[in-house]
Tab-separated table of C-alpha atoms in Angstrom:
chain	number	residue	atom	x	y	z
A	831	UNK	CA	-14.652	6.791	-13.163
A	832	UNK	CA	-11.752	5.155	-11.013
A	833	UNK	CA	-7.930	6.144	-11.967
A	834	UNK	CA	-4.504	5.226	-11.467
A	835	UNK	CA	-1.767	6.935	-11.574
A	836	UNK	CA	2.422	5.324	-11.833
A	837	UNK	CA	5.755	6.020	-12.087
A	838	UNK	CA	6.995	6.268	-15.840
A	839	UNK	CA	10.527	5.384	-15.099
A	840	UNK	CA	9.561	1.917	-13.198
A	841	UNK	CA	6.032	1.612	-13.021
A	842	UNK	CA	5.690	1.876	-9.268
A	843	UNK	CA	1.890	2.923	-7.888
A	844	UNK	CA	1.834	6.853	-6.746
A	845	UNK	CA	-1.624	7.197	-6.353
A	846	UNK	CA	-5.576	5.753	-6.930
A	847	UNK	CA	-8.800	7.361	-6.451
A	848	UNK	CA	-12.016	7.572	-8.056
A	849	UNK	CA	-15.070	10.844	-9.284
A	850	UNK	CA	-18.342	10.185	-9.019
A	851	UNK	CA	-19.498	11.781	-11.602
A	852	UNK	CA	-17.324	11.183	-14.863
A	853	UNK	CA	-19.636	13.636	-17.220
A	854	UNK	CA	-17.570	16.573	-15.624
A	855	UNK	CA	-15.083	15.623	-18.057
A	856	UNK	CA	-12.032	16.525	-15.828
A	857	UNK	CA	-10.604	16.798	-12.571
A	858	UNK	CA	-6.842	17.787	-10.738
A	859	UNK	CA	-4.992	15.006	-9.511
A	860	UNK	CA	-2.380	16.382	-6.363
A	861	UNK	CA	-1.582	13.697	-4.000
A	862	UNK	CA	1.944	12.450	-3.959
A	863	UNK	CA	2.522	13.949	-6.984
A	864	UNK	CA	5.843	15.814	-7.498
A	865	UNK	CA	6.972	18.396	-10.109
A	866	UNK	CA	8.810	17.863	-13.267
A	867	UNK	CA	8.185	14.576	-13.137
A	868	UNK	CA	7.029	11.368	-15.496
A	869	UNK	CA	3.608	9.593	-14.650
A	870	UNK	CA	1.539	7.636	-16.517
A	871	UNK	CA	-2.344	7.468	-15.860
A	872	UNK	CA	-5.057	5.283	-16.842
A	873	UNK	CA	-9.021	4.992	-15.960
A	874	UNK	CA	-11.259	2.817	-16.179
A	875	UNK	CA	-15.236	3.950	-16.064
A	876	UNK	CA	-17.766	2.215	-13.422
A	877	UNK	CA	-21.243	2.210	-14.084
A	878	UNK	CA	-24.141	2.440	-11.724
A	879	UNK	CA	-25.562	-0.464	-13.364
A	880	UNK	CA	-22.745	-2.845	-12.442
A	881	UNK	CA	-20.919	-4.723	-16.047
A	882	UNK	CA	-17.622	-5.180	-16.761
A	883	UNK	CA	-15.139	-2.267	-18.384
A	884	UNK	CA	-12.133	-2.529	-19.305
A	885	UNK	CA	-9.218	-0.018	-18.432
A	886	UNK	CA	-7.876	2.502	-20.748
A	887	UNK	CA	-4.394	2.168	-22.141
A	888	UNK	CA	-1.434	3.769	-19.810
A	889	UNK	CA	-1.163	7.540	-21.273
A	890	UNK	CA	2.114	9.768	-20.895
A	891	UNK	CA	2.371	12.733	-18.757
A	892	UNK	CA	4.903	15.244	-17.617
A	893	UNK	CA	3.948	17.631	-14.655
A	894	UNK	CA	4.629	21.128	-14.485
A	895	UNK	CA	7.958	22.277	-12.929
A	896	UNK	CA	6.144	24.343	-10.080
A	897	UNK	CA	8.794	23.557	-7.399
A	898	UNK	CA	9.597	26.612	-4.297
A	899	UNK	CA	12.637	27.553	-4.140
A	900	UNK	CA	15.249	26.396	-1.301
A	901	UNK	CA	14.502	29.669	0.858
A	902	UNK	CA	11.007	27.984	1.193
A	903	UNK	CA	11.807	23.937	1.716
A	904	UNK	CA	14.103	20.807	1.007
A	905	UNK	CA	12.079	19.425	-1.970
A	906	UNK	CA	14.323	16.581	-1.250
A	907	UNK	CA	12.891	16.297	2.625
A	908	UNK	CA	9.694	16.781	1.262
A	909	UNK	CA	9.684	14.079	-1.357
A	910	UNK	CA	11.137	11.854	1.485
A	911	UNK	CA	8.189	12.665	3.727
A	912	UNK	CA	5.613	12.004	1.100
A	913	UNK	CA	7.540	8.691	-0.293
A	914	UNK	CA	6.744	7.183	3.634
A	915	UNK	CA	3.644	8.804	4.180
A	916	UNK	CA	2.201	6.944	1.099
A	917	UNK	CA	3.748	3.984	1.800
A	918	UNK	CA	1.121	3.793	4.629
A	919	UNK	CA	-2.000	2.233	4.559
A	920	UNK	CA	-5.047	3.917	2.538
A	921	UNK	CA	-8.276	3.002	3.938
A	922	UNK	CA	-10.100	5.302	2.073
A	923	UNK	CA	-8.475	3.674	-1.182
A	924	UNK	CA	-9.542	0.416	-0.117
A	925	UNK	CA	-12.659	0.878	0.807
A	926	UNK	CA	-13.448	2.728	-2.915
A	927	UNK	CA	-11.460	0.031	-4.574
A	928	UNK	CA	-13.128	-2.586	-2.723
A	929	UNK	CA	-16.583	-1.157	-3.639
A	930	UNK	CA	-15.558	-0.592	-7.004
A	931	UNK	CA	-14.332	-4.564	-7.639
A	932	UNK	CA	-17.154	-6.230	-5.915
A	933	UNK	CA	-19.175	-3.766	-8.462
A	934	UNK	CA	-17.486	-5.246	-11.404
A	935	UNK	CA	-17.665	-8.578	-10.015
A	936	UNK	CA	-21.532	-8.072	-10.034
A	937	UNK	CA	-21.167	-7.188	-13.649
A	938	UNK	CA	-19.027	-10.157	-14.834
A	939	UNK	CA	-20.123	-12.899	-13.279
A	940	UNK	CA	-23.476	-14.270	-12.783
A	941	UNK	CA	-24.820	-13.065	-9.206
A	942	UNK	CA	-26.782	-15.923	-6.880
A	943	UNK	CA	-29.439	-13.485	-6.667
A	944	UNK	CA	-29.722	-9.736	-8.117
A	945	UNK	CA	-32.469	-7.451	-8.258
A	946	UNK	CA	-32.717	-3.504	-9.624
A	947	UNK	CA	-35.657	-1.295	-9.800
A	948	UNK	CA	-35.738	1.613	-12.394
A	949	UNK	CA	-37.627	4.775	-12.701
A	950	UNK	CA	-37.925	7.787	-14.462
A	951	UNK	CA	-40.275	10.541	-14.305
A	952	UNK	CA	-39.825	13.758	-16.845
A	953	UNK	CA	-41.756	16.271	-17.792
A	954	UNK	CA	-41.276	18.476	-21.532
A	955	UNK	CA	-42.154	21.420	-23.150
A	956	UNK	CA	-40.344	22.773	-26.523
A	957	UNK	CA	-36.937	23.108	-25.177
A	958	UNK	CA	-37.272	22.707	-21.578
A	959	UNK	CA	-37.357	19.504	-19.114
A	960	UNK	CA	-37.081	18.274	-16.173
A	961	UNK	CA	-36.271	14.986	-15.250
A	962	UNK	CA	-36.041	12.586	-12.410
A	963	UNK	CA	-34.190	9.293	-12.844
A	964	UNK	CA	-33.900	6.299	-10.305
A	965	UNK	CA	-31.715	3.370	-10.109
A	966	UNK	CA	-31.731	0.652	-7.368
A	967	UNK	CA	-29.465	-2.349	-7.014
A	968	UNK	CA	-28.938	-5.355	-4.816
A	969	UNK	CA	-26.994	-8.890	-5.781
A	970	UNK	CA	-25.434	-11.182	-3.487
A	971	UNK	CA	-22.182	-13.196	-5.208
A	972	UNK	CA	-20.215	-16.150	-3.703
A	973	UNK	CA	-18.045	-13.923	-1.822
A	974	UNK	CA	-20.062	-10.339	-1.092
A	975	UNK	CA	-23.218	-8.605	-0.831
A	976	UNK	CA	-24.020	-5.519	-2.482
A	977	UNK	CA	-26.690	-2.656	-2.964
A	978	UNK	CA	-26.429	0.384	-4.102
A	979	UNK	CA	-28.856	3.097	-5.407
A	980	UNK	CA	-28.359	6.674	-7.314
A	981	UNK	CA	-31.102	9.058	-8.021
A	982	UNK	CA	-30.718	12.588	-10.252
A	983	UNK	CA	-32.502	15.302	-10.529
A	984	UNK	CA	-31.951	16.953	-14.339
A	985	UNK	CA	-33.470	20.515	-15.480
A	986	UNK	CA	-32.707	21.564	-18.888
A	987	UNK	CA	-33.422	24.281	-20.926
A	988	UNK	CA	-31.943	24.552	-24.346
A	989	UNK	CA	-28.414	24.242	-23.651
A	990	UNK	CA	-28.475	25.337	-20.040
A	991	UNK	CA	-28.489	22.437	-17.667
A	992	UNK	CA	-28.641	22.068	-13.757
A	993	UNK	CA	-28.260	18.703	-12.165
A	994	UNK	CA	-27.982	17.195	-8.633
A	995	UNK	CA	-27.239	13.362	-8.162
A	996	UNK	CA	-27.554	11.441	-5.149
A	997	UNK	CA	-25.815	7.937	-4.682
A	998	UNK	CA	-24.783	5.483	-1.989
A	999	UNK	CA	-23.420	2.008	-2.250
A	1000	UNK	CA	-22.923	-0.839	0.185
A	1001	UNK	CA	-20.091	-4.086	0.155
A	1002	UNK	CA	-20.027	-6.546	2.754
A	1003	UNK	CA	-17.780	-9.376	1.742
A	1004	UNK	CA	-16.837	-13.007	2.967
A	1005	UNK	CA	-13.799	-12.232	4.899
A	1006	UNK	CA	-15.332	-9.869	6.881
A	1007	UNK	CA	-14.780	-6.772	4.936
A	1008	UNK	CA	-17.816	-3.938	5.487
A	1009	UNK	CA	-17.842	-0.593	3.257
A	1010	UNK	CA	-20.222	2.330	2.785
A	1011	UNK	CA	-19.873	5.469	0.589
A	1012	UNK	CA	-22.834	8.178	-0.262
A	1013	UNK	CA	-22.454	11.234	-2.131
A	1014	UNK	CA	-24.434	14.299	-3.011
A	1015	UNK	CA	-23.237	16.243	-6.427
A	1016	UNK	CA	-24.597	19.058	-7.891
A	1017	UNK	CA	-23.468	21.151	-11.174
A	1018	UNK	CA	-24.093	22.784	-14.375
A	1019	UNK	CA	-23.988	22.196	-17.669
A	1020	UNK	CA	-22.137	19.104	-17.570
A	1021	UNK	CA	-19.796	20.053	-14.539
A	1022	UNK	CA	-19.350	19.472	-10.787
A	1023	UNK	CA	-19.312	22.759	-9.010
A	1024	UNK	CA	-20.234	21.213	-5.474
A	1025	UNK	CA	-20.363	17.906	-3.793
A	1026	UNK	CA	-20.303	15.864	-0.571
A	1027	UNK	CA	-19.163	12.197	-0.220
A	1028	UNK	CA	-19.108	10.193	3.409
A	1029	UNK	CA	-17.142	7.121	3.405
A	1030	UNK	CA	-16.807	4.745	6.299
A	1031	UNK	CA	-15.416	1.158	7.219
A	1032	UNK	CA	-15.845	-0.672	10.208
A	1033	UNK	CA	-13.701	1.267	12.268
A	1034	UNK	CA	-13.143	4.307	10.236
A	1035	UNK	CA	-15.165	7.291	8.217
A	1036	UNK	CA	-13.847	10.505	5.749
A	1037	UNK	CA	-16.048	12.848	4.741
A	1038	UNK	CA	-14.591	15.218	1.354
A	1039	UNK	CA	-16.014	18.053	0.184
A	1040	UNK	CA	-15.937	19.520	-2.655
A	1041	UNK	CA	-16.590	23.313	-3.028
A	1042	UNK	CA	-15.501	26.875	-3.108
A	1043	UNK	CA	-16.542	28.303	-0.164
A	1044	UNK	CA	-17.392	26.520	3.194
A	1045	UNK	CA	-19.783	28.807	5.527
A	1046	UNK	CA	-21.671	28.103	8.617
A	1047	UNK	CA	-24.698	30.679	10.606
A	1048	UNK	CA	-25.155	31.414	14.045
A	1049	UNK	CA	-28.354	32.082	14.313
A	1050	UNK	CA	-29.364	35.655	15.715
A	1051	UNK	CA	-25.852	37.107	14.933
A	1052	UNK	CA	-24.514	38.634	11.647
A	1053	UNK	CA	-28.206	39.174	10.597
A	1054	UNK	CA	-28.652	35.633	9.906
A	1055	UNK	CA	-26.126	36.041	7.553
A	1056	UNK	CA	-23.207	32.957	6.915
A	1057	UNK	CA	-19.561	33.743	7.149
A	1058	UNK	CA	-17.365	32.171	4.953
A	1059	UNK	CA	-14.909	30.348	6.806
A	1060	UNK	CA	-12.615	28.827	4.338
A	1061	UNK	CA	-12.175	29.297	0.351
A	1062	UNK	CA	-10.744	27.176	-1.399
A	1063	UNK	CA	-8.754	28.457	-5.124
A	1064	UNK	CA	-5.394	28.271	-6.379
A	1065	UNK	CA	-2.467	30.438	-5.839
A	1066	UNK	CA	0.470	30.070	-8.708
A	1067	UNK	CA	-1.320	27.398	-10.421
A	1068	UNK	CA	-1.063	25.137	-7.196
A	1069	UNK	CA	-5.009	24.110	-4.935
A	1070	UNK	CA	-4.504	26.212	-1.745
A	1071	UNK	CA	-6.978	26.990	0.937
A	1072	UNK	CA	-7.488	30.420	2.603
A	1073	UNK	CA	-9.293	31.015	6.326
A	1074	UNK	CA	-11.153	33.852	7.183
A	1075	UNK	CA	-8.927	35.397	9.590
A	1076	UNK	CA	-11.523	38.181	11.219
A	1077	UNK	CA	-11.941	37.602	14.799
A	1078	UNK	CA	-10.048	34.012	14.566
A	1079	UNK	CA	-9.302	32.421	18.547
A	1080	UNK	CA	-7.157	29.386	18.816
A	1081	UNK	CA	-7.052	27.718	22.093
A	1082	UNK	CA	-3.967	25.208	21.559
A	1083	UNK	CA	-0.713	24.796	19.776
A	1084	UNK	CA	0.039	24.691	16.086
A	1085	UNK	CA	1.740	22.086	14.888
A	1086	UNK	CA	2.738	22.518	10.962
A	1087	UNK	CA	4.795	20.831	8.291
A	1088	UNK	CA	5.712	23.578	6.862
A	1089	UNK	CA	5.952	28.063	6.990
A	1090	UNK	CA	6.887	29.926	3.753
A	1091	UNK	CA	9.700	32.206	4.451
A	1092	UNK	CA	9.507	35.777	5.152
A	1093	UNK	CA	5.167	35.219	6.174
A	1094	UNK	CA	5.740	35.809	10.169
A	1095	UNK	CA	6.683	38.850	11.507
A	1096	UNK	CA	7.129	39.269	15.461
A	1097	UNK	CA	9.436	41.064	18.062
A	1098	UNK	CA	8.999	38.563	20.496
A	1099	UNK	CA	8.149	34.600	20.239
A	1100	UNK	CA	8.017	32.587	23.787
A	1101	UNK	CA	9.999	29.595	24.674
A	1102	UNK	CA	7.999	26.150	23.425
A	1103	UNK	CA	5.706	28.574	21.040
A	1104	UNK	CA	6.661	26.541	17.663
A	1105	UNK	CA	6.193	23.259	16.788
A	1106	UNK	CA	7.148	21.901	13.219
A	1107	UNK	CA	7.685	19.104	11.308
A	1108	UNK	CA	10.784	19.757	9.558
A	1109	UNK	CA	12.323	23.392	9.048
A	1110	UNK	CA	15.378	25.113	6.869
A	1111	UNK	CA	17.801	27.321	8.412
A	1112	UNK	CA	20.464	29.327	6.489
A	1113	UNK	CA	22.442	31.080	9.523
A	1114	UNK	CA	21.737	29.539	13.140
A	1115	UNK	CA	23.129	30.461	16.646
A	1116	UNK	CA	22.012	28.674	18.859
A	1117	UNK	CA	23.708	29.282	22.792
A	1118	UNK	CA	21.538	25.630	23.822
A	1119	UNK	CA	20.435	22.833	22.350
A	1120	UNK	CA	18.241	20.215	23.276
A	1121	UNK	CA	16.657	17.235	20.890
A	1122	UNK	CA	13.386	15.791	22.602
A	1123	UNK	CA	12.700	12.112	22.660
A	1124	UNK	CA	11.752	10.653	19.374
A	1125	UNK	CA	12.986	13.624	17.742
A	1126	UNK	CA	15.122	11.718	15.335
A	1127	UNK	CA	13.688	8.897	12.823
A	1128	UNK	CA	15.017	6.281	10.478
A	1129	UNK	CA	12.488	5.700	7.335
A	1130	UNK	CA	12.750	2.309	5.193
A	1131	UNK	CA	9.987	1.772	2.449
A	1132	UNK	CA	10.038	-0.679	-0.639
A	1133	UNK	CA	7.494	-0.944	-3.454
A	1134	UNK	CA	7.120	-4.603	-5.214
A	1135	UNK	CA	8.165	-3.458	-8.836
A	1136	UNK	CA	6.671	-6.880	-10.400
A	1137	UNK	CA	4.023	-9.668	-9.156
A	1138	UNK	CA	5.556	-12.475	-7.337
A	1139	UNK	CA	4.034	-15.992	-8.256
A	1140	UNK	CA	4.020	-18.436	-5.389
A	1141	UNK	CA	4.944	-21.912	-4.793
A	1142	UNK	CA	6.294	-22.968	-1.836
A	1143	UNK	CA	7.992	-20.198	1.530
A	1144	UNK	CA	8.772	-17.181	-0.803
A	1145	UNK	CA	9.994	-13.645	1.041
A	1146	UNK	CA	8.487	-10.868	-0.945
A	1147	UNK	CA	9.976	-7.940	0.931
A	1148	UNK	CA	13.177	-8.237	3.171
A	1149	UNK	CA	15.204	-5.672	4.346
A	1150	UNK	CA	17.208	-3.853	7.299
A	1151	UNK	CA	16.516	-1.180	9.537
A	1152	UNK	CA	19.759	0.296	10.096
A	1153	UNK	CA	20.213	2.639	13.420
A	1154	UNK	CA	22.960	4.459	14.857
A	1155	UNK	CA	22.133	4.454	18.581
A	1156	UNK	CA	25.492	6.811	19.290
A	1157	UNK	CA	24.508	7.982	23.144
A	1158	UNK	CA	21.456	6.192	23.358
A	1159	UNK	CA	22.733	2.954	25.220
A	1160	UNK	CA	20.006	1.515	27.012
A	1161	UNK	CA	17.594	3.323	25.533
A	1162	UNK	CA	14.385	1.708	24.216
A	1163	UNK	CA	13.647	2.845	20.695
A	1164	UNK	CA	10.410	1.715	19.132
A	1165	UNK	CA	10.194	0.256	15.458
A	1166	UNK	CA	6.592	1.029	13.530
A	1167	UNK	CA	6.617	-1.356	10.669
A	1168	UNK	CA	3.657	-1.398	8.160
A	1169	UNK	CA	2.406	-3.698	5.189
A	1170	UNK	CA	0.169	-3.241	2.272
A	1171	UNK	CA	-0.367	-6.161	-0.316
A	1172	UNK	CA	-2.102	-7.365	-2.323
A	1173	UNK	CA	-2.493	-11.330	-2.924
A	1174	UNK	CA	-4.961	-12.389	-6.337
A	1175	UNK	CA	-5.747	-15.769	-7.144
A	1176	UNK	CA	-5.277	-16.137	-11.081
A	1177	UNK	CA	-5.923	-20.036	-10.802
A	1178	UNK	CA	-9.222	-22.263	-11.537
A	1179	UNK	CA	-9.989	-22.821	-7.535
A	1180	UNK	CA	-10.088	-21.564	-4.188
A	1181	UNK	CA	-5.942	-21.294	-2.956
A	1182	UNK	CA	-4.891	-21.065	0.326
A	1183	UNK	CA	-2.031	-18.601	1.058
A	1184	UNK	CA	0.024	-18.310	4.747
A	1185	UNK	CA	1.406	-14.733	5.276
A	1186	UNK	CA	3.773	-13.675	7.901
A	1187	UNK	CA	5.984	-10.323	9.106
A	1188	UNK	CA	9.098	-11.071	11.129
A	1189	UNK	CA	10.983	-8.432	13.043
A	1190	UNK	CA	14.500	-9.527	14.019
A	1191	UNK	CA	13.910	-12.933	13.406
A	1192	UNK	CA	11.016	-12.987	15.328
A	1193	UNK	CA	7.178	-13.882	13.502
A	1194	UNK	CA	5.235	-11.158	14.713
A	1195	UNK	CA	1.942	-11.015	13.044
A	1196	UNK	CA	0.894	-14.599	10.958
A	1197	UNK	CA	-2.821	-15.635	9.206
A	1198	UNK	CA	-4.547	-17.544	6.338
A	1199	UNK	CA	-6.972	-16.204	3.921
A	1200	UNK	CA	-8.725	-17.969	1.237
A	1201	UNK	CA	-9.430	-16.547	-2.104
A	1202	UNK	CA	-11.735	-18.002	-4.881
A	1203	UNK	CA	-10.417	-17.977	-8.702
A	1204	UNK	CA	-9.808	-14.934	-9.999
A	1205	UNK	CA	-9.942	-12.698	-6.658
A	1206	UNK	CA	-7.976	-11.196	-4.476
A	1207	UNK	CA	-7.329	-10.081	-0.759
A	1208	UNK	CA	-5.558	-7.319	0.625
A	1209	UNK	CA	-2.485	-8.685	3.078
A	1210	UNK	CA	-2.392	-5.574	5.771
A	1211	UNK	CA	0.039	-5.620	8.848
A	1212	UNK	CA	1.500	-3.205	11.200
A	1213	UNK	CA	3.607	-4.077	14.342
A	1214	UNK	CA	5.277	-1.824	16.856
A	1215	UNK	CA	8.114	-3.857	18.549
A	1216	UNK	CA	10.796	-2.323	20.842
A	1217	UNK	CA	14.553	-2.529	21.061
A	1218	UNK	CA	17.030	-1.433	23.266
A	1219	UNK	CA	20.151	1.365	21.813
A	1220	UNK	CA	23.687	-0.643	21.981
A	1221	UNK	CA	25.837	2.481	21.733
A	1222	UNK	CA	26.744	1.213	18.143
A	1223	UNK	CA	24.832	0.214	15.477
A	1224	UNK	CA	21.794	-2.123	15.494
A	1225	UNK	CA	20.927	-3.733	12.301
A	1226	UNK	CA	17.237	-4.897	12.386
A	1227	UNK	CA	15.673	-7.090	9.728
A	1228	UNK	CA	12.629	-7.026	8.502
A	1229	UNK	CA	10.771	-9.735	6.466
A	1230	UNK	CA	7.273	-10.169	4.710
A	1231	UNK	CA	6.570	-13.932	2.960
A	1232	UNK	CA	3.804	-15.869	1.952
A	1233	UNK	CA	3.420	-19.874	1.321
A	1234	UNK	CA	0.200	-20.001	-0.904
A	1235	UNK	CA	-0.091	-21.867	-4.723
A	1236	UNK	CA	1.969	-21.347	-8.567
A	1237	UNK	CA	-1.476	-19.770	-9.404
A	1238	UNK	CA	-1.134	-16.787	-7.000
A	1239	UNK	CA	0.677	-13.930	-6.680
A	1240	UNK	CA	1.492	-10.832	-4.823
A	1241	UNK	CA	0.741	-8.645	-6.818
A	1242	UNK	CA	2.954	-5.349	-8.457
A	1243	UNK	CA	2.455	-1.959	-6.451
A	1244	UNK	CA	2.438	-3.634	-2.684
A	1245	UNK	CA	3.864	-1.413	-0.342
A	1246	UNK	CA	5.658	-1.708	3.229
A	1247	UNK	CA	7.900	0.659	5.177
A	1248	UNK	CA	9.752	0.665	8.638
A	1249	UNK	CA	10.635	4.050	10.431
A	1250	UNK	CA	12.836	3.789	13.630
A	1251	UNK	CA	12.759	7.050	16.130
A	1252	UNK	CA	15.883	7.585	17.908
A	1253	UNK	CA	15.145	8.980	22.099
């Protein structure tokens, strides 16, 4: 079952993801979202025998107000920090969405070439069974290969059920795309109470877990016993994880977004002992004060409220990166710019589209992809230029366009942000 989850007030994407096993018949949804707030979600469910579904209509939520209090953060820093960090790039995302659409492509169009395999092997009594049930498919379409397989492992008695499932599929796709995720579940009566996933790209892999305690064993020590080194629960209605702080050694620094006020209590803290992300501070003295390079950024990100048709040079993000270089003449202050888009082809052939990011006037990262009728490819950029503080303000556009058909578009939900840091 894949989801999505937007913005009630203007529709914008917050977040996307996926489960495995849909027969759980729920599961909590955190990422980027925020308190009090308006969403609406949809799903859509994905077999293992690939066919096309259709999405659910958009339903109406309100989240809980469960916000700290100002003696514990800036919700509005924090909501800043979480607007850029998911402007960024999702690979994982991709790589399940990507899976998931050459899946229903399988399903709604007619393959060159599929084959699946089926088994099942049960044994019953009265009231009890067990049951072992194998799927296995491969297609190749005009534009991807695929294969995929899931085998579970069902024992039932009455109403008490145990199951374990074990999946994996495969995409490899004509414009060079590769993707691989596997997954182990297990659970009861209907729900997941434990489960592994590995997913990878060509450069890239995540591994999630889901479960309540994570242990390991030295063997000889502890009588061969495991020691649970994190649990995982919730503390005032909100996911939280807890490490088992017995004999704990860290060789290194700590680095951390975030420390709830009043949890550390010391006499004496070195010099160059803290470092974190952002911090609140009611009453401050300070007899010195020194900023370190970088320590000072500039954020920019825009979300593409509505698709934008082509049809000749259209810009589909433009923008500028305003920063006050006050003191910083001469000094070289880098500019990470990143894209995510999303081009689809809703005409009766292959189009053509031309996509380019400019920096200051300057192209900076240009290509040409292809898409058939009625796909789609995801545009993704990032530069890093470099430009030198004035002593005044620099003003620093920033452009993303596309020349490509009427019958394309990009598409509602693309993403891109800029962030400045100041030496």
């Amino acid at each position: 079952m894949q989801f999505e989850v937007r913005l009630a007030s203007d529709g914008s994407s917050v977040t996307r993801g996926r489960s495995d096993r849909p027969t759980a018949g729920n599961m909590i949804i955190t990422q980027s979202i925020l308190p009090a707030t308006d969403y609406e979600v949809r799903a859509q469910y994905v077999p293992s025998s690939p066919r096309d579904m259709l999405w659910s209509d958009w339903i109406a939520v309100t989240t809980d107000d469960i916000r700290f209090s100002l003696a514990d953060f800036d919700a509005a820093l924090n909501a800043q920090v979480i607007t850029i960090r998911d402007a960024l790039s999702d690979q994982i995302r991709e790589a399940l969405n990507r899976i998931a659409s050459v899946a229903s492509d399988v399903a709604a169009r007619a393959p060159l070439n599929k084959q699946s395999v089926r088994s099942q092997l049960a044994a019953r009594v009265g009231d009890a069974l067990g049951q072992i049930d194998d799927v296995r498919t491969v297609a190749v379409t005009t534009e991807a290969a695929y294969a995929s397989f899931s085998t579970t492992a069902t024992a039932t008695w009455g109403s008490t059920t145990a199951f374990v499932e074990n999946s994996a599929t495969a995409i490899a796709t004509l414009d060079g795309y590769a993707a691989a995720s596997w997954g182990v579940s297990v659970g009861a009566n209907g729900v997941i109470t434990g489960s592994i996933r590995i997913d990878g790209g060509a450069s890239w892999s995540a591994v999630t877990i889901q479960a309540d305690k994570f242990q390991i064993q030295l063997t000889g020590y502890n009588g061969n016993a495991p020691i649970g080194v994190f649990t995982v629960g919730t503390v005032n209605g909100v996911a939280a994880i807890g490490i088992n702080g017995a004999n704990m050694y860290l060789d290194g620094a700590i680095f951390a977004r975030m420390i709830a006020a009043g949890q550390i209590t010391a006499s004496l803290m070195a010099a160059n002992s803290i470092t974190a992300g952002n911090g609140a501070i009611q009453d401050l003295s300070v007899q010195s004060l020194k900023l370190a390079d970088f320590a000072v950024t500039v954020p920019v990100a825009q979300t593409l409220a509505s698709n934008l048709f082509g049809g000749g040079l259209k810009n589909y993000f433009s923008f500028n990166v305003t920063v006050d270089t006050t003191g910083l003449s001469g000094k070289t202050i880098p500019l990470s710019v990143f894209l995510n888009a999303k081009w689809a082809n809703g005409g009766p052939a292959t189009e053509t589209g031309t996509f380019e990011l400019i920096v200051n006037g300057t192209i900076l990262d240009a290509y040409t992809v292809s898409v058939g009728s009625g796909g789609f490819a995801f545009i993704l950029s990032s530069v890093s230029p470099n430009f030198t503080g004035t002593g005044g303000v620099v003003t620093i556009p920033v452009v993303a366009r596309f020349t490509a058909g009427v019958n394309t578009a990009i598409t509602a939900g693309s993403t891109i942000s800029a962030q400045a840091a100041k030496r």
